[in-house]
Every structure is written in C-alpha cells, then in structure tokens.
C-alpha cells in the first residue's frame, strides 16, 4: 500500500500574488467544484455541496493537474475532506498546479485539457498513470493515412483484351490507386513514462485498410480476366501485439536487458535493407555502457501478408528468421582511442549483424489468383531456401560529413531455384553508401548502391542478392521511382523490382514471395538535395542512374539476348508539408519518373514512366 | 556442381552423375567412355559428315542399346522400338522377343512407337529439340501444368494433329507402298467401344520419344513403347460410356510419370545420338517457363552387344531400312517478291511440298498470284522475327506458311526455311482451315480466338468457371470423324482443327476468301507472321471477333456448329455397330455438349485477335 500523498493546505498557493486565478475556459471557473468535476470527471454529485469545502479542499481545487488527468475524484472532494486541513492526492503525478494564464491560450503550460487534446498532459497519452495505479500508464494512438496515386507502368495488353485492336504486346500503361489506412494502438506499460525503460509493457496495434485500384487492362489486377480492370479490397489486421519486460538492470544508468515477445515491428539495420517487418518474434535486447552498446537477439516467424494492403494476416508463412546484431554508438572513439576526445570521433554508430533465414517449401496463391510460391518462372517446383547474412552498417556523421552505409554478404543454399532449375549455392553481395553534408537548411547528398547479379542463371551458383523482407529508405526512399514502384518483368510471371524495395529480385511478390538469388542485380549512382524551405515545408529531390549488374538471368527468362546494360534515370521530387508545425498533420506529395536507358527499352518500351502521389497522414 | 568422372566436362543435367564415388577399374573407364559419348553428342562419325543419314548398323545399335537398358530398369518392359528419319519415314520397328505375337497388339505398339519417334523428330530442328515430354508439357489445361488460374499451354490440342488419316502430313510413314490408315484400322483393344487404332497414330505426348542428332544436325527420331496404357496422356481406350463422354477423358499430367522407364530407355538408347545440351528444351523458356526435356537418367555401366535373333525381330510391315534410300517430300524453292513489292524486296529461299503446288482457289476468289504474295509476305516477316524457341538467341524464326480457300483446299505451302519443324506442316494447314471454317462474312475468327473458347476452362485457366463452349469439339472432329474412317468427301476440316494461335482468315473485297496458317515457332511469332502475310487481305476491323459483341459471337459460333453438323452424316440410331459408327456417335455427342455450353456461356471477356511478341526482333545471327 502506498502512502497517500497529503498536501497540507499551507503548501498550496505560497504567495497569493503568484496565483492568478483567471478562468481558462471563458465560462468555467476552475475553482468551482462543478467545473473541475466536469473537466476531470469523478466525484459524486452530492458528496460535497457547493461552497462547503474545508480550508484544504478550498485550496486544493485551485491546484489541478494540468492537461487531461483522467478519472478519479477531485482531490479534496471526498466525504471526509470537508474540514480537513490536508487533502489526499491519489498519486504524485496528479499534484496540481495553479491555473495560470500567461498570455495566449495555447502558450500556457498550466492549461486544463481535454482527453482528446494530445498537446497537453493527458492520461491517454501516458503522462499520468491510470487512476488507481501509481506507475501503470496507457498510451493510445490513432493514425489515418490517405493515399492517392497515379502511375504509368509497363502493362501487357493481355490475352483477353479490353478493346479491339490490341495486337501489340504492351497495352495501356496507366493505373490509379486510392487507399485509406486507419491504425489504432494501445500501449499499456509499467514504468515512469519515458524516463526509464519500462518494467513491463503490453502493446497492441490494429489496422484497417481499404484500397481501390483501377487499371486499363485485364490481367493487370486479377488472374481471372473476367473480373475486370478495377479492384476494391478491405482488410483488417492485427499488426502488433507483444509483451515486453525488463529482465535485468545492469547499472544505474538504465542499461537493461529486455525481452519482447509477440508480433512486433523490427528493423534489423538503420535503413531497412534486410529485415523490416512486423513479425511474431521472441527477442532479447538491451544496452550496455550507458547506452553506447545496443544489441538484439531475436527469433522471428513471419506472418503471411494480405495481398492488396500489405497488412498482416493470421496465417503464418513457414519462414524462420534469427537475427543477432550489435550497435556501438560513437564507434570511432572506440576504434581510434587516441582521438577519442575529438569532436569528430563522436556521432557515428556502427552495427554488425548476422541473419539466419530458412524458408520451407510451400505453395501459395495470392488473393488476386496469382501464384506467388513457388514462382511461376523456370521450373516451377516448391523450393526450400536457407540463407545467412553477415552485415556491417554505419549511420551518423563524422564531423560535418553524414555517413550511412551498409555492406552485406549472403551465403546459403536453395534446393530447387526455379530459374536455375536445380539446386544452387548462394553467394552474393550488397553494398550501399550515402554521404551528405548539411548546410544550414539544405542537405547535399550522394548515394551509391550495388546488388550483385548472377552471371550464369543455369549453373549451380546463385550470385544474385536478395533480402528477407526489406523496406529501404534509400536513394529517395518513398519518393524515388525505383524504390517506390513495382515493375513487372513482362513476358514472365515475376516482377523485376517490387514496391518498397530497390532490389531487382525477380521475386513473384515482395510481400508474399520467396527469395530468389538468380537475378540481374542493380548498380545505382546518384545524388540528391533536400531542403527545409520553410519550417513547415521540406523538399526532397533525387536523381539516380541505374544499371543492371548482369543481364544473363533476364536474358534467359525472356529468351531475348544482347540486352543493354542501362535501366535509366530515376528522377524524383517530393515535398513534406506540416501545416501545424507538428507531426499530427503531415501532407506528402511526390512526382517520380524513370527515363529508360537502352536495357530498359530492350525489354519494355521507350516511354518515360512516372508516378504521382499525394498522401495525408493524420496522427492522434 | 556435379563433379563427373570425366574431367573438364560440365554435366549437362540429363545424364545423372549423382554418384561421385570412384568406380573400379574397367567399369570406370567404360562408364567414362560411354558417358562421354552421351554428354557431348557423339564422336566425329566415321560414316560421312555431320547430318549424314542413319545407317542400318546405327539403327541396329540404337535398338540394341534400348533393349539393353530395358533389361536393367526396374519394370523390365517388353519393348517395341521405332526409329524414323527426319521426315517421319520409318527406318524400322523392332519388337522384342517378349512382345505378344497377337497381330493387333503389334500393330498398336508399332503405331505408338512410330508416333513417339516421329513426334520427337517432328518437334525438333537443328536449333532446338523437344521430346515427347516437352510436348506433353505444353498441351495441358494450365501452363505450367498444375498451376491454377494460368491459361492453357501454348500448343493446346496439338496432339490432335498429324493423324494417320491426314491429307497433309501424317505422323509417320511405313514401308513404301503401304497406307498407314488401312494398315491400322480395326482391331478392338478392349471389351468396350474401342478407339480406332488410327487415333493413336498422331502427335503423342507420352514419354519415350526424342530426336536423334549427329553432331548438331538432326538425323531422325527414336520412340519406345511397352504396350501399357496407364502411362499414356490422352484418349483412353474407352471413349464412350452409356452416360456419354466422361470428365476424366483427358488423363491428368500425373499419370505421365508412370511411363518414366520408357524415357530412361529412350535416353540410354539414343546414346551418342542425343541432342547437344545447348539446344535442348531446358535452354528454352516460353513466357518465362523453362520447358522440360527429360529427367536425368543413369546410364548402365556396360555396353550392349550386337542384336541377335534371340532379342526379337523387326516388324515385317516396318523393316529395317537404309535412310539414304529415302527421298525427301520437299523440294527447295525460291519465293520471289510479288510485283510492286518495292526496291528492297528480296527472294526468300525455302521449301515446298510436291503434294501442294501454288494454285488458285477452288471457290474462284484467290488467284495463284495472291497466294504467292501471301506466302512471300509471311516469309518477309519471318526473316526479321527472332526465333523464340531457337538457340542461340538471335536466330531468325522458321515456319510453315499455308494458304487454304473457303473449301479447305490447300492453295500453297511454303516452308521458310528448310529447318522449320515438321509437325508445323500439318498444323499450319489445320490453322488455316480452322480460321476459314469459323469465319464468315459477318464475323471473322482467328485461331487464337477459337482457341480461347476451346480450352477446358473459360476464361482460360479459371477453373472455378464453366467449361468453354467449344471444349473437346476438336476431339470430336479428329478422333470421332476422321479416324473413325468417315471424313466426308470434301470436308473442309479434313485434317482436324487447331485451337492455338497462328491462323487468320483472308478477305478479298469484303468477302471471305480463305485463310492463312503459320506454325513453327512461338505462338506470338506465328501470329505476327500470319498477320503480316494477310496484308492486303486482312479481315475488316468491324467484323473481327475482338470487335464483336457477345451476342454476335454466340450467333457466329452457332452458325458454325450448324454448318459442321450439316456436313456430317447423322449418328446411328441405336448402339453403334462398327468403328465408324462409334466415331460418328462420339462426334455428335461432343457437338451436343458444345451446343449446350454455348448457350450457357457469358461472353463477358473479349478474345484477342492476334498477339505480337513483346519485341519481335532483332535477328542478330544469320
């Protein structure tokens, strides 16, 4: 039983001059019991009649916890409080503050709030413990993401055509998508708000997605051409549900060892090159040496994804992932101790990682009727895949130079790679490097990316790189053409590059397909410029030149030789506008284009492809 | 990754080298010698240059190797081995000693083995080789087989071509002077209504057939059969039952593997005459799917001896023959450009069959000059189109171009060039006859569109939907009418129909004049050649089936089915008494089913007219 805190009346309102009791709400006098009850809830009418407060209670009602403190009776309004000269307060968080108008309403730190107001202290935002508890907090969050996107992407005219005269292979390239995603999350934890690692936590996040897509050709959206060229779909998902606890506390600096069990979001490196997913996981993680070291050790089992929304379903894919990684902040002070006191040796975080991945053979069709496992290419047979990744990544800055890099090597085996038609040994590389310099409100950036490609698709060596489930924020991220869009390898059943990935992986689908280590690879070299034009408006621009690393695998799949090396130029411009200068309303828009090079023209057409999108993200 | 006993040679994946352990002494040397022969495709032959015809000694060696391998596979089948030359002429059919003496049984086995051998030979050229396994792979209801919701194979229904009763190109030819149809008709094979034996003599998708090569040149085909029916792909013995045609009429692909031993025997028997690895079907993809050739086969460790009389004997109807004594049915031809073709026009060298010289239409619409022009236009497009199934990538395509008139008479055939696959001869005429028969002055049909309404599922591949309206009409026409022995005189579809792309009708002054059919490469390639060949005679856009409404399509198919029925005698009143009546009964049964299905079909998806390849060119190797 915790001692209830008692506030002697004398402690309140030390000097009358300091307490200005100006009403906040035009009509409400915070000193009145009715008003405070209305704002804070709690208390029973008839407990205390107006004007009959004792001396302590009379003072206590002037000192109300600011923001929205949640339920519970108003301090001082209990039946025994009338004549008391001390007033019990439920917890130390709810010690009130005098109402104090300091000029503009929104500028006052001592405002009374509303449960829906996230800008002040709010019990629904984990600023006060739940009533009746001392250290149990609840954080609720809701987001709404509304997306409209228009695309021009190579689309075959299909065997069952939409219109007469569709002799040429390629049809109408245009398509349009609208999607609305609403997520709700609840985070219940025991600790001290954000002051220290939590003792335990239960986190649940659900999502609902509605999407509508319109294309101009049959076969673009469904395997059944009879279903036409528009598609509307809905999906409700449980995106995260986990329990977290602190197993051990190592020192007084809050270095801890924690465990998190359940469906959780995990990004295995800085930019999401290998594994960035909400998967069922059993993860140990922690810090050491005053948060200079951070580490993770986890086993994950992935959920199958809903095809049209990308959200989780409640079916498990037979894919097992084990991830071990270790971060070291200010790594240069460790590696170069002689210069440890220099400024430039601080600011770079380095990471080494090991991923182990096993994908059991399976057969799976997506919701639109297309087979995704095994891939409908080469010799179609269920395929077992085992891969192991060794990685080294960096993020941060060395003096004024911002550095972000990653280097991965994957090795493993596939029992029956479809394109190779046989058992293969995997040995492939991936490297990424981004250097940038900030000048005042601008950032100048150069980037390079390399995904190795396979030089002989039919031999026993698979040298093309593929990730587990990547979602990279690189080379323009969501604003870049090659990263954002999916381009199918028309004339086959697989994709060349997938939405939310830079890799030319030749998977059937990034979210539902299995790894493919026989692919053409990618070389990328580019530059960008980001500018915070106004405090509310940021502009991101990017220009990258893309090549295939080795075209042999697509030459085999397409039966077409002598393909050119170039994919083309990826040019993009995007803007992020935050009208309220907060993260609660974000409006994003972008235009990206791919100007084809000779290799791309050999496979597709010479048309310049583009994507235009607009997105509104509301967060509460 | 497979480390063979022979250093420096990559395993081709066909001859299995899974056993890496050392073999003792002489066996190792023998295996190395035998395997080396198997992998590289033969040492420089003593008898003549590359491509020289098979000698009788070589034929006997092949037969002996087949029998030797047969004695070592688990099931030890009693074999019938057939060897044919590149044009399907029999070089000999050998029955092993254990084959029953029953004449009908032997005829049946000979027909099957010859069909497999000729299928292997007909589906191959110097730039690509398909085995009967490849043929089976591309004719199923889904492509690749077993994957739901994918449309049917690119050569859906090709097993109903090159029938023994075809007036164009039967699958195989016997000894000079014998007529295959007469030799094989008759002979019940089961207690129920039998299938005419001639129905078994056609393109076969059953394991055990492949082409023979000397170096890089095709010199013939090899087929083996063991008389069993459960490993066969299509047409079971019992075609009719009291309640009509059964759903399992087409056996599923899984039954195919029961004849796996026959494939092993054929690979081992071919020995040094196996095709080079770089042109095998596994080097070729269609829509990204790798075509299969044969599963890996472990060769026996020793060699066969010479053939002895104790092993068996050649079938008297198909004795051992010297291939060099057989004359080709085709003569080299130069196709000159038509007048007014422009200064860049050039000649095209190819072949024409002696049986079908260029002539004017029997219906009086197309002239001989029109036919020549159509053939030349097709050859011109073929010469700039990259062969999808030829390796190395960049070779031009080769194909057969045929023109027929509205009565199905063949007005001209051109083989561009001399290596176009031979099954395509019969098929190109079938395609032309199909397009001509289904089209009229109100609605024009291409073979591609007819095919989209003829697969098992409609829309193609969607197995949750109804059967397509013309499903198995092809079977009724070919197995029912033609092999039943009653092709009516002047029947416009007298060698069957084709239900995959490559044929378009020809219109002259707004009136149907005939059709052109192209076959020899991928179906998209065939389509672009057919479309270009028809330049000047193209169907008016307004009456094309891809511009017609659903009711117009339904009415058009109704008219076609009515016309078909009017050309054929009525079925027997009671139980069929002869083989001919069985066939007729089967045909009318299929027609009735198609009529019902046609009324039920919702024509809500539009068929395409033709489809061009994604990038038809360039041709980089000549």
XYZ file of N, CA and C in Angstrom, chain B residues 419-566:
444
model
N 14.566 -25.818 -92.291
C 14.668 -26.474 -90.995
C 13.460 -26.174 -90.106
N 12.389 -25.673 -90.683
C 11.194 -25.430 -89.860
C 10.671 -26.776 -89.372
N 10.211 -26.820 -88.122
C 9.806 -28.098 -87.516
C 8.686 -28.738 -88.313
N 8.743 -30.053 -88.457
C 7.825 -30.735 -89.368
C 6.417 -30.881 -88.846
N 6.226 -30.913 -87.523
C 4.841 -31.019 -87.052
C 4.058 -29.794 -87.513
N 4.807 -28.695 -87.744
C 4.147 -27.451 -88.120
C 3.549 -27.499 -89.520
N 3.934 -28.457 -90.317
C 3.357 -28.564 -91.662
C 1.872 -28.887 -91.543
N 1.564 -29.959 -90.851
C 0.162 -30.337 -90.696
C -0.597 -29.257 -89.917
N 0.065 -28.711 -88.909
C -0.617 -27.751 -88.053
C -0.904 -26.450 -88.786
N 0.002 -26.008 -89.663
C -0.260 -24.740 -90.361
C -1.479 -24.874 -91.271
N -1.641 -26.017 -91.892
C -2.834 -26.219 -92.728
C -4.072 -26.304 -91.836
N -3.940 -26.986 -90.709
C -5.062 -27.046 -89.749
C -5.482 -25.644 -89.322
N -4.495 -24.813 -89.024
C -4.810 -23.453 -88.560
C -5.557 -22.692 -89.653
N -5.062 -22.794 -90.870
C -5.726 -22.078 -91.953
C -7.151 -22.603 -92.136
N -7.304 -23.898 -92.118
C -8.660 -24.453 -92.301
C -9.579 -24.053 -91.156
N -9.037 -23.986 -89.947
C -9.858 -23.576 -88.796
C -10.336 -22.145 -88.961
N -9.393 -21.250 -89.268
C -9.767 -19.841 -89.406
C -10.774 -19.666 -90.536
N -10.591 -20.398 -91.631
C -11.508 -20.267 -92.760
C -12.887 -20.816 -92.408
N -12.945 -21.908 -91.661
C -14.233 -22.542 -91.361
C -15.052 -21.724 -90.374
N -14.397 -21.190 -89.343
C -15.146 -20.480 -88.309
C -15.561 -19.083 -88.753
N -14.860 -18.542 -89.752
C -15.178 -17.174 -90.173
C -16.241 -17.190 -91.250
N -17.001 -16.118 -91.292
C -17.880 -15.913 -92.437
C -17.932 -14.417 -92.715
N -18.885 -14.004 -93.490
C -18.894 -12.598 -93.857
C -19.395 -11.693 -92.727
N -19.909 -12.289 -91.661
C -20.431 -11.454 -90.563
C -19.440 -11.327 -89.415
N -18.757 -12.430 -89.097
C -17.782 -12.399 -88.002
C -16.540 -13.153 -88.467
N -15.382 -12.548 -88.250
C -14.124 -13.190 -88.601
C -13.481 -13.737 -87.343
N -13.002 -14.983 -87.430
C -12.368 -15.627 -86.284
C -10.919 -15.921 -86.600
N -10.047 -15.657 -85.630
C -8.668 -16.108 -85.763
C -8.531 -17.394 -84.955
N -7.470 -18.136 -85.198
C -7.248 -19.364 -84.433
C -7.070 -19.070 -82.955
N -6.491 -17.919 -82.646
C -6.293 -17.577 -81.238
C -7.637 -17.431 -80.547
N -8.570 -16.765 -81.220
C -9.882 -16.557 -80.603
C -10.626 -17.879 -80.477
N -10.564 -18.713 -81.515
C -11.212 -20.023 -81.421
C -10.618 -20.797 -80.253
N -9.308 -20.698 -80.091
C -8.635 -21.404 -79.014
C -9.079 -20.952 -77.640
N -9.318 -19.641 -77.487
C -9.730 -19.142 -76.180
C -11.085 -19.677 -75.767
N -11.892 -20.084 -76.737
C -13.183 -20.672 -76.405
C -13.164 -22.190 -76.446
N -11.994 -22.786 -76.608
C -11.915 -24.231 -76.758
C -11.161 -24.918 -75.638
N -10.630 -24.160 -74.698
C -9.873 -24.807 -73.630
C -10.829 -25.391 -72.600
N -10.284 -26.093 -71.627
C -11.145 -26.722 -70.624
C -11.901 -25.676 -69.826
N -11.263 -24.543 -69.581
C -11.894 -23.536 -68.731
C -12.091 -22.257 -69.526
N -13.137 -21.538 -69.176
C -13.369 -20.251 -69.806
C -13.747 -19.235 -68.748
N -13.096 -18.087 -68.601
C -11.898 -17.699 -69.338
C -10.744 -18.670 -69.077
N -9.796 -18.671 -69.969
C -8.752 -19.682 -69.960
C -8.091 -19.809 -68.590
N -8.067 -21.020 -68.088
C -7.356 -21.264 -66.844
C -8.178 -21.069 -65.581
N -9.338 -20.460 -65.671
C -10.109 -20.156 -64.452
C -10.970 -21.356 -64.096
N -10.451 -22.199 -63.236
C -11.166 -23.460 -63.025
C -12.397 -23.342 -62.154
N -12.676 -22.163 -61.622
C -13.936 -22.023 -60.905
C -15.087 -21.706 -61.835
N -14.779 -21.500 -63.091
C -15.835 -21.102 -64.023
C -16.312 -22.301 -64.822
N -17.195 -22.057 -65.755
C -17.750 -23.123 -66.587
C -16.752 -23.576 -67.626
N -17.084 -24.723 -68.239
C -16.294 -25.175 -69.389
C -16.509 -24.231 -70.556
N -15.488 -24.156 -71.386
C -15.601 -23.298 -72.557
C -16.554 -23.935 -73.558
N -17.195 -23.113 -74.379
C -18.239 -23.666 -75.254
C -17.745 -24.656 -76.294
N -16.499 -24.522 -76.738
C -16.046 -25.425 -77.794
C -15.113 -26.502 -77.263
N -15.143 -26.741 -75.960
C -14.241 -27.716 -75.362
C -14.489 -29.105 -75.941
N -13.444 -29.715 -76.393
C -13.445 -31.078 -76.935
C -14.201 -31.205 -78.251
N -14.557 -30.096 -78.878
C -15.073 -30.193 -80.239
C -13.978 -30.747 -81.154
N -12.740 -30.351 -80.845
C -11.591 -30.824 -81.621
C -11.478 -32.346 -81.545
N -11.699 -32.884 -80.366
C -11.626 -34.337 -80.208
C -12.716 -35.014 -81.033
N -13.897 -34.419 -80.981
C -14.994 -35.000 -81.744
C -14.691 -35.031 -83.233
N -14.097 -33.945 -83.721
C -13.817 -33.891 -85.153
C -12.699 -34.865 -85.523
N -11.635 -34.884 -84.735
C -10.486 -35.694 -85.136
C -10.678 -37.159 -84.758
N -10.819 -37.425 -83.489
C -10.949 -38.826 -83.080
C -12.259 -39.398 -83.587
N -13.299 -38.591 -83.508
C -14.596 -39.092 -83.912
C -14.695 -39.291 -85.418
N -14.619 -38.197 -86.143
C -14.897 -38.288 -87.567
C -13.729 -38.857 -88.355
N -12.568 -38.260 -88.138
C -11.500 -38.551 -89.085
C -10.949 -39.945 -88.902
N -10.663 -40.295 -87.699
C -10.069 -41.611 -87.529
C -11.116 -42.698 -87.491
N -12.352 -42.309 -87.287
C -13.418 -43.292 -87.373
C -13.593 -43.769 -88.809
N -12.918 -43.092 -89.690
C -12.936 -43.567 -91.069
C -13.993 -42.899 -91.909
N -14.666 -41.882 -91.352
C -15.686 -41.254 -92.190
C -15.421 -39.771 -92.370
N -14.281 -39.372 -92.866
C -14.232 -37.959 -93.241
C -15.086 -37.797 -94.494
N -16.108 -36.968 -94.422
C -16.958 -36.827 -95.611
C -16.144 -36.240 -96.757
N -16.519 -36.572 -97.953
C -15.773 -36.080 -99.106
C -15.808 -34.560 -99.114
N -14.654 -33.957 -99.345
C -14.598 -32.504 -99.406
C -14.832 -31.824 -98.061
N -14.718 -32.581 -96.965
C -14.901 -31.990 -95.624
C -13.846 -30.914 -95.409
N -14.282 -29.689 -95.109
C -13.296 -28.592 -95.028
C -12.263 -28.754 -93.929
N -12.560 -29.579 -92.920
C -11.607 -29.708 -91.811
C -10.984 -31.090 -91.838
N -10.555 -31.519 -93.040
C -10.214 -32.920 -93.169
C -8.917 -33.345 -92.518
N -8.112 -32.409 -91.969
C -7.013 -32.899 -91.120
C -7.131 -32.373 -89.687
N -8.341 -31.927 -89.323
C -8.578 -31.512 -87.952
C -8.580 -30.001 -87.796
N -8.711 -29.549 -86.573
C -8.647 -28.105 -86.309
C -7.533 -27.826 -85.298
N -7.132 -26.589 -85.263
C -6.110 -26.149 -84.306
C -6.746 -25.158 -83.354
N -6.482 -25.312 -82.089
C -7.058 -24.380 -81.105
C -5.956 -23.607 -80.375
N -4.900 -23.298 -81.085
C -3.930 -22.357 -80.528
C -3.551 -21.386 -81.642
N -2.919 -20.261 -81.296
C -2.821 -19.156 -82.252
C -1.925 -19.437 -83.464
N -2.187 -18.674 -84.527
C -1.341 -18.725 -85.707
C -2.081 -18.705 -87.024
N -3.408 -18.537 -86.989
C -4.128 -18.517 -88.254
C -5.083 -17.340 -88.304
N -5.159 -16.711 -89.454
C -6.122 -15.624 -89.636
C -6.829 -15.816 -90.977
N -8.083 -15.384 -91.046
C -8.805 -15.539 -92.321
C -8.381 -14.458 -93.306
N -8.639 -14.712 -94.575
C -8.323 -13.769 -95.643
C -9.626 -13.268 -96.254
N -9.681 -11.992 -96.479
C -10.876 -11.396 -97.075
C -10.470 -10.624 -98.315
N -11.211 -10.847 -99.377
C -10.925 -10.128 -100.625
C -12.187 -9.408 -101.024
N -12.094 -8.088 -101.122
C -13.254 -7.268 -101.462
C -14.409 -7.523 -100.518
N -14.073 -7.655 -99.225
C -15.107 -7.786 -98.207
C -15.713 -9.159 -98.085
N -15.232 -10.107 -98.870
C -15.802 -11.458 -98.842
C -14.750 -12.426 -98.356
N -15.149 -13.407 -97.599
C -14.206 -14.408 -97.107
C -13.598 -15.140 -98.287
N -12.265 -15.182 -98.326
C -11.569 -15.805 -99.454
C -10.784 -17.035 -99.041
N -10.640 -17.274 -97.777
C -9.820 -18.398 -97.318
C -9.132 -17.995 -96.037
N -7.948 -18.572 -95.822
C -7.224 -18.244 -94.585
C -5.759 -18.603 -94.768
N -4.931 -18.003 -93.904
C -3.516 -18.344 -93.886
C -3.180 -18.858 -92.488
N -2.399 -19.925 -92.460
C -1.993 -20.504 -91.180
C -0.483 -20.572 -91.105
N 0.075 -20.242 -89.948
C 1.523 -20.227 -89.769
C 1.854 -21.028 -88.525
N 2.867 -21.871 -88.627
C 3.296 -22.615 -87.450
C 4.782 -22.879 -87.562
N 5.477 -22.905 -86.428
C 6.897 -23.234 -86.476
C 7.706 -22.635 -85.357
N 7.154 -21.644 -84.670
C 7.914 -21.041 -83.568
C 6.919 -20.770 -82.436
N 7.230 -19.836 -81.572
C 6.278 -19.492 -80.521
C 4.986 -18.978 -81.131
N 3.900 -19.085 -80.399
C 2.601 -18.742 -80.992
C 2.491 -17.247 -81.279
N 3.147 -16.406 -80.488
C 3.104 -14.977 -80.797
C 3.855 -14.693 -82.101
N 4.949 -15.408 -82.296
C 5.694 -15.250 -83.540
C 4.849 -15.718 -84.722
N 4.167 -16.847 -84.561
C 3.292 -17.329 -85.637
C 2.231 -16.280 -85.949
N 1.693 -15.658 -84.902
C 0.636 -14.668 -85.095
C 1.115 -13.475 -85.902
N 2.313 -12.980 -85.614
C 2.742 -11.775 -86.313
C 3.046 -12.105 -87.773
N 3.525 -13.315 -88.029
C 3.785 -13.702 -89.421
C 2.467 -13.867 -90.165
N 1.488 -14.504 -89.509
C 0.190 -14.679 -90.172
C -0.451 -13.332 -90.442
N -0.361 -12.432 -89.469
C -0.970 -11.117 -89.648
C -0.315 -10.369 -90.795
N 1.015 -10.439 -90.874
C 1.711 -9.765 -91.974
C 1.463 -10.457 -93.303
N 1.362 -11.781 -93.292
C 1.116 -12.497 -94.542
C -0.205 -12.060 -95.137
N -1.168 -11.743 -94.279
C -2.500 -11.377 -94.763
C -2.593 -9.935 -95.228
N -1.477 -9.224 -95.255
C -1.529 -7.829 -95.696
C -2.179 -7.729 -97.063
N -3.147 -6.839 -97.162
C -3.907 -6.719 -98.396
C -5.152 -7.585 -98.392
N -5.226 -8.529 -97.464
C -6.389 -9.415 -97.397
C -6.907 -9.506 -95.966
N -6.623 -8.460 -95.201
C -6.968 -8.558 -93.772
C -8.480 -8.462 -93.575
N -8.939 -9.117 -92.517
C -10.365 -9.042 -92.181
C -10.710 -7.609 -91.797
N -11.842 -7.098 -92.274
C -12.254 -5.748 -91.870
C -12.401 -5.669 -90.356
N -11.907 -4.595 -89.762
C -11.881 -4.484 -88.303
C -13.273 -4.636 -87.699
N -14.271 -4.146 -88.386
C -15.618 -4.142 -87.815
C -16.172 -5.544 -87.609
N -15.756 -6.520 -88.427
C -16.323 -7.860 -88.256
C -15.396 -8.794 -87.496
N -14.243 -8.281 -87.064
C -13.332 -9.160 -86.325
C -13.966 -9.556 -85.003
N -13.614 -10.738 -84.511
C -14.249 -11.220 -83.287
C -13.864 -10.383 -82.084
N -12.733 -9.680 -82.094
C -12.408 -8.850 -80.933
C -13.132 -7.525 -80.973
N -13.834 -7.252 -82.072
C -14.660 -6.044 -82.138
C -16.140 -6.383 -82.113
N -16.460 -7.656 -81.928
C -17.863 -8.062 -81.947
C -18.423 -8.167 -80.546
N -19.732 -8.033 -80.444
C -20.353 -8.138 -79.138
C -20.575 -9.595 -78.781
N -20.939 -9.824 -77.539
C -21.203 -11.171 -77.060
C -22.250 -11.899 -77.869
N -23.423 -11.301 -78.082
C -24.444 -11.989 -78.897
C -23.958 -12.285 -80.309
N -23.194 -11.378 -80.901
C -22.681 -11.654 -82.249
C -21.757 -12.860 -82.240
N -20.930 -12.974 -81.205
C -20.037 -14.123 -81.123
C -20.829 -15.409 -80.944
N -21.839 -15.357 -80.092
C -22.619 -16.567 -79.849
C -23.328 -17.008 -81.127
N -23.918 -16.044 -81.822
C -24.602 -16.396 -83.073
C -23.636 -16.963 -84.092
N -22.447 -16.392 -84.138
C -21.467 -16.853 -85.108
C -21.064 -18.297 -84.819
N -20.851 -18.609 -83.548
C -20.473 -19.986 -83.215
C -21.636 -20.940 -83.460
N -22.840 -20.462 -83.210
C -24.000 -21.305 -83.514
C -24.035 -21.653 -84.993
N -23.810 -20.636 -85.821
C -23.823 -20.879 -87.265
C -22.744 -21.889 -87.642
N -21.593 -21.757 -87.024
C -20.504 -22.675 -87.353
C -20.854 -24.103 -86.961
N -21.419 -24.272 -85.770
C -21.766 -25.627 -85.343
C -22.854 -26.210 -86.240
N -23.793 -25.367 -86.632
C -24.837 -25.866 -87.537
C -24.238 -26.307 -88.856
N -23.326 -25.483 -89.368
C -22.689 -25.819 -90.642
C -21.915 -27.126 -90.526
N -21.247 -27.289 -89.400
C -20.472 -28.504 -89.171
C -21.404 -29.714 -89.187
N -22.526 -29.586 -88.508
C -23.436 -30.717 -88.427
C -24.007 -31.053 -89.804
N -24.234 -30.013 -90.594
C -24.829 -30.273 -91.900
C -23.874 -30.996 -92.839
